[in-house]
Short mmCIF file of C-alpha atoms in Angstrom, two decimals:
data_model
loop_
_atom_site.label_atom_id
_atom_site.label_comp_id
_atom_site.label_asym_id
_atom_site.label_seq_id
_atom_site.Cartn_x
_atom_site.Cartn_y
_atom_site.Cartn_z
CA ASP A 271 0.00 0.00 0.00
CA ALA A 272 1.14 3.53 -0.75
CA GLY A 273 1.95 5.76 2.19
CA VAL A 274 0.83 9.34 2.66
CA THR A 275 1.71 11.30 -0.46
CA GLN A 276 2.15 15.06 -0.63
CA SER A 277 2.60 17.37 -3.58
CA PRO A 278 4.52 19.31 -4.55
CA THR A 279 7.72 18.40 -2.70
CA HIS A 280 9.18 21.89 -3.03
CA LEU A 281 7.61 25.24 -3.80
CA ILE A 282 8.92 28.78 -4.11
CA LYS A 283 6.51 31.69 -3.86
CA THR A 284 6.76 35.43 -3.31
CA ARG A 285 5.13 37.48 -0.58
CA GLY A 286 1.43 38.10 -1.09
CA GLN A 287 0.89 35.10 -3.32
CA HIS A 288 -1.43 32.18 -2.66
CA VAL A 289 -0.40 28.52 -2.36
CA THR A 290 -2.23 25.18 -2.37
CA LEU A 291 -0.65 22.06 -0.93
CA ARG A 292 -2.10 18.61 -1.51
CA CYS A 293 -2.18 15.40 0.47
CA SER A 294 -3.43 11.87 -0.25
CA PRO A 295 -3.90 9.72 2.85
CA ILE A 296 -3.22 6.04 3.25
CA SER A 297 -6.06 3.96 1.83
CA GLY A 298 -8.69 3.43 4.52
CA HIS A 299 -7.66 6.42 6.59
CA LYS A 300 -10.44 8.95 7.01
CA SER A 301 -8.61 11.53 9.09
CA VAL A 302 -6.05 13.98 7.76
CA SER A 303 -4.15 16.59 9.72
CA TRP A 304 -1.73 19.32 8.72
CA TYR A 305 1.36 20.53 10.55
CA GLN A 306 3.81 23.37 9.99
CA GLN A 307 7.45 22.74 10.87
CA VAL A 308 9.71 25.75 10.90
CA LEU A 309 13.42 24.97 10.67
CA GLY A 310 14.80 23.94 14.04
CA GLN A 311 11.42 23.45 15.69
CA GLY A 312 8.88 20.71 16.17
CA PRO A 313 5.75 20.42 14.04
CA GLN A 314 2.86 22.71 14.98
CA PHE A 315 -0.73 21.62 14.51
CA ILE A 316 -2.70 23.56 11.90
CA PHE A 317 -5.85 21.55 11.09
CA GLN A 318 -7.47 18.20 11.46
CA TYR A 319 -10.18 16.90 9.14
CA TYR A 320 -12.27 13.82 9.68
CA GLU A 321 -14.96 12.62 7.32
CA LYS A 322 -14.70 15.90 5.39
CA GLU A 323 -15.39 18.03 8.45
CA GLU A 324 -12.96 20.24 10.35
CA ARG A 325 -12.43 18.69 13.77
CA GLY A 326 -9.59 20.79 15.08
CA ARG A 327 -7.73 24.02 14.38
CA GLY A 328 -4.45 25.29 15.79
CA ASN A 329 -3.40 28.87 16.46
CA PHE A 330 -3.00 29.98 12.86
CA PRO A 331 -4.49 33.05 11.17
CA ASP A 332 -7.47 32.91 8.86
CA ARG A 333 -5.09 33.08 5.90
CA PHE A 334 -4.75 29.34 6.44
CA SER A 335 -7.63 27.16 5.33
CA ALA A 336 -8.10 23.55 4.37
CA ARG A 337 -10.65 21.11 3.09
CA GLN A 338 -11.08 17.38 2.70
CA PHE A 339 -12.62 15.75 -0.32
CA PRO A 340 -14.97 12.73 -0.58
CA ASN A 341 -11.97 10.48 -1.35
CA TYR A 342 -10.38 11.77 1.92
CA SER A 343 -7.58 13.63 0.17
CA SER A 344 -6.98 17.13 1.46
CA GLU A 345 -5.76 20.56 0.45
CA LEU A 346 -4.13 23.21 2.58
CA ASN A 347 -4.46 26.75 1.29
CA VAL A 348 -2.47 29.75 2.45
CA ASN A 349 -3.35 33.25 1.24
CA ALA A 350 -1.32 36.45 1.31
CA LEU A 351 1.94 34.62 1.96
CA LEU A 352 4.40 36.10 4.43
CA LEU A 353 8.12 35.41 4.76
CA GLY A 354 7.34 33.68 8.05
CA ASP A 355 5.21 31.09 6.27
CA SER A 356 8.40 29.51 4.94
CA ALA A 357 8.43 26.03 6.45
CA LEU A 358 7.99 22.33 5.87
CA TYR A 359 4.29 21.50 5.73
CA LEU A 360 3.54 17.97 6.86
CA CYS A 361 0.39 16.02 6.25
CA ALA A 362 -0.54 13.02 8.37
CA SER A 363 -3.31 10.49 8.04
CA SER A 364 -4.75 8.08 10.53
CA THR A 365 -7.58 5.82 11.43
CA THR A 366 -9.48 6.86 14.52
CA GLY A 367 -10.17 5.39 17.89
CA SER A 368 -8.06 4.38 20.85
CA ASN A 369 -5.45 2.71 18.66
CA GLU A 370 -4.99 5.73 16.43
CA LYS A 371 -1.49 6.39 15.07
CA LEU A 372 -0.31 9.17 12.80
CA PHE A 373 1.43 8.34 9.55
CA PHE A 374 3.24 11.27 7.99
CA GLY A 375 4.06 12.19 4.44
CA SER A 376 7.46 13.56 3.41
CA GLY A 377 6.17 17.11 3.42
CA THR A 378 6.14 20.11 1.14
CA GLN A 379 8.99 22.55 1.60
CA LEU A 380 7.60 26.05 1.03
CA SER A 381 9.96 28.97 0.56
CA VAL A 382 8.50 32.49 0.51
CA LEU A 383 10.79 35.14 -0.96
CA ALA B 233 -2.80 24.23 27.73
CA GLN B 234 -0.49 21.29 27.33
CA THR B 235 3.23 21.78 26.77
CA VAL B 236 6.07 19.44 25.84
CA THR B 237 9.68 20.23 26.70
CA GLN B 238 12.83 18.59 25.38
CA SER B 239 15.78 20.14 27.18
CA GLN B 240 18.54 18.42 25.19
CA PRO B 241 19.02 20.09 21.79
CA GLU B 242 21.70 17.57 20.85
CA MET B 243 23.02 14.24 22.13
CA SER B 244 25.83 11.97 20.98
CA VAL B 245 26.27 8.25 21.50
CA GLN B 246 28.89 5.77 20.48
CA GLU B 247 27.75 2.99 18.17
CA ALA B 248 26.47 -0.04 20.17
CA GLU B 249 26.11 2.05 23.33
CA THR B 250 22.92 3.18 25.09
CA VAL B 251 21.51 6.69 25.14
CA THR B 252 18.53 8.28 26.89
CA LEU B 253 16.60 11.24 25.51
CA SER B 254 14.57 13.31 27.96
CA CYS B 255 11.07 14.73 27.67
CA THR B 256 8.80 16.42 30.19
CA TYR B 257 5.27 17.59 29.66
CA ASP B 258 2.60 19.54 31.43
CA THR B 259 -1.09 18.71 31.41
CA SER B 260 -4.11 18.73 33.66
CA GLU B 261 -5.61 15.73 31.90
CA SER B 262 -5.47 12.25 33.36
CA ASP B 263 -5.84 10.29 30.13
CA TYR B 264 -3.59 10.94 27.16
CA TYR B 265 -1.01 9.38 24.87
CA LEU B 266 2.69 10.07 24.56
CA PHE B 267 4.85 9.36 21.52
CA TRP B 268 8.39 9.48 20.29
CA TYR B 269 8.84 10.27 16.60
CA LYS B 270 12.05 10.07 14.61
CA GLN B 271 12.78 12.49 11.77
CA PRO B 272 15.77 11.47 9.61
CA PRO B 273 17.29 13.81 7.00
CA SER B 274 14.50 12.78 4.60
CA ARG B 275 12.25 14.78 7.01
CA GLN B 276 9.53 12.15 7.09
CA MET B 277 8.30 11.65 10.65
CA ILE B 278 8.40 8.01 11.73
CA LEU B 279 6.65 6.67 14.82
CA VAL B 280 9.15 5.05 17.20
CA ILE B 281 7.07 4.18 20.24
CA ARG B 282 3.75 4.98 21.93
CA GLN B 283 2.66 5.02 25.56
CA GLU B 284 -0.87 5.19 26.93
CA ALA B 285 -1.02 7.19 30.15
CA TYR B 286 -3.34 4.73 31.85
CA LYS B 287 -0.82 1.92 31.44
CA GLN B 288 1.77 1.65 34.17
CA GLN B 289 3.95 -0.68 32.16
CA ASN B 290 6.59 1.06 30.08
CA ALA B 291 6.31 0.54 26.33
CA THR B 292 9.06 -1.34 24.48
CA GLU B 293 9.75 -1.75 20.76
CA ASN B 294 12.85 -3.81 20.08
CA ARG B 295 15.87 -1.60 20.99
CA PHE B 296 13.63 1.30 22.01
CA SER B 297 12.01 1.61 25.42
CA VAL B 298 10.53 4.38 27.50
CA ASN B 299 10.64 5.37 31.15
CA PHE B 300 7.19 6.81 31.82
CA GLN B 301 6.82 8.60 35.16
CA LYS B 302 3.25 9.92 35.21
CA ALA B 303 3.45 11.74 38.53
CA ALA B 304 6.63 13.51 37.47
CA LYS B 305 5.25 14.08 33.94
CA SER B 306 8.39 12.62 32.46
CA PHE B 307 8.70 10.44 29.36
CA SER B 308 12.25 9.51 28.37
CA LEU B 309 13.35 7.35 25.46
CA LYS B 310 16.13 4.81 25.83
CA ILE B 311 17.87 3.53 22.73
CA SER B 312 19.96 0.42 23.31
CA ASP B 313 22.71 -0.92 21.04
CA SER B 314 22.69 2.34 19.05
CA GLN B 315 23.13 2.02 15.31
CA LEU B 316 24.29 4.53 12.71
CA GLY B 317 20.76 4.51 11.29
CA ASP B 318 19.42 5.86 14.57
CA ALA B 319 20.97 9.25 13.84
CA ALA B 320 18.07 11.68 13.44
CA MET B 321 15.96 14.31 15.16
CA TYR B 322 13.75 12.81 17.83
CA PHE B 323 10.52 14.49 18.83
CA CYS B 324 8.44 13.82 21.90
CA ALA B 325 4.71 14.35 21.38
CA TYR B 326 1.59 14.55 23.52
CA ARG B 327 -1.94 13.74 22.41
CA SER B 328 -5.16 14.20 24.28
CA ILE B 329 -7.66 11.34 24.17
CA GLY B 330 -10.26 13.71 22.68
CA ALA B 331 -13.70 12.90 21.40
CA SER B 332 -14.04 10.21 18.74
CA GLY B 333 -12.23 11.29 15.60
CA THR B 334 -10.69 14.40 17.09
CA TYR B 335 -7.22 14.94 18.44
CA LYS B 336 -4.33 17.36 18.49
CA TYR B 337 -0.67 16.49 18.82
CA ILE B 338 1.75 18.79 20.62
CA PHE B 339 5.39 18.28 19.76
CA GLY B 340 8.54 19.24 21.61
CA THR B 341 11.40 21.12 19.95
CA GLY B 342 13.36 17.97 19.28
CA THR B 343 16.72 16.40 20.18
CA ARG B 344 19.29 15.80 17.48
CA LEU B 345 20.96 12.43 18.03
CA LYS B 346 24.40 11.80 16.58
CA VAL B 347 25.75 8.27 16.47
CA LEU B 348 29.54 8.01 16.40
CA ALA B 349 31.22 5.11 14.64
#
């Protein structure tokens, strides 16, 4: 089975632009979450989606939005990019319940110039 | 709010030796999960080990084991017989039990482990 896949792997944007990052979860996983990892720090929670509904949101501005599609894939959108948005964006998928475990993709490295 | 602290930015260990990575956390919850994740240079996060807070027995996965001290809110990772492939960033993470289908992970700042040949 394929793991969590993210696209693109690298992206360069300029300030003020918009970006869309994509994630395909492991087959059978209905939950997808997004994390931002700035260089030298641990991942920070942005969103969680389960069955196409937002179930959790971290402390990120409204410029960040996401959605989950009927096939459980997900998009993360960031508007009006700032230099500080430069980071590795990680997507993770999981089943749910007491035995839940996160499986991460390899991330999208976003550079904002 | 929950917090996770990793006070060792970097650790080194000789190949075949044992190393312990430290993690402390703060929470008012009684039920939760704790994890150690490994992030090699490929930057993909890989689950190393998981501990349920309600279990007193420390989790073990092959060469990896934890020392879970709930009262002290401490969760250290011991790596035995260290191998060159163990070199990576290691992140400690906390997860609330949450309602069905909902959760949020809180990660520490990481410890970079170097394995010396």
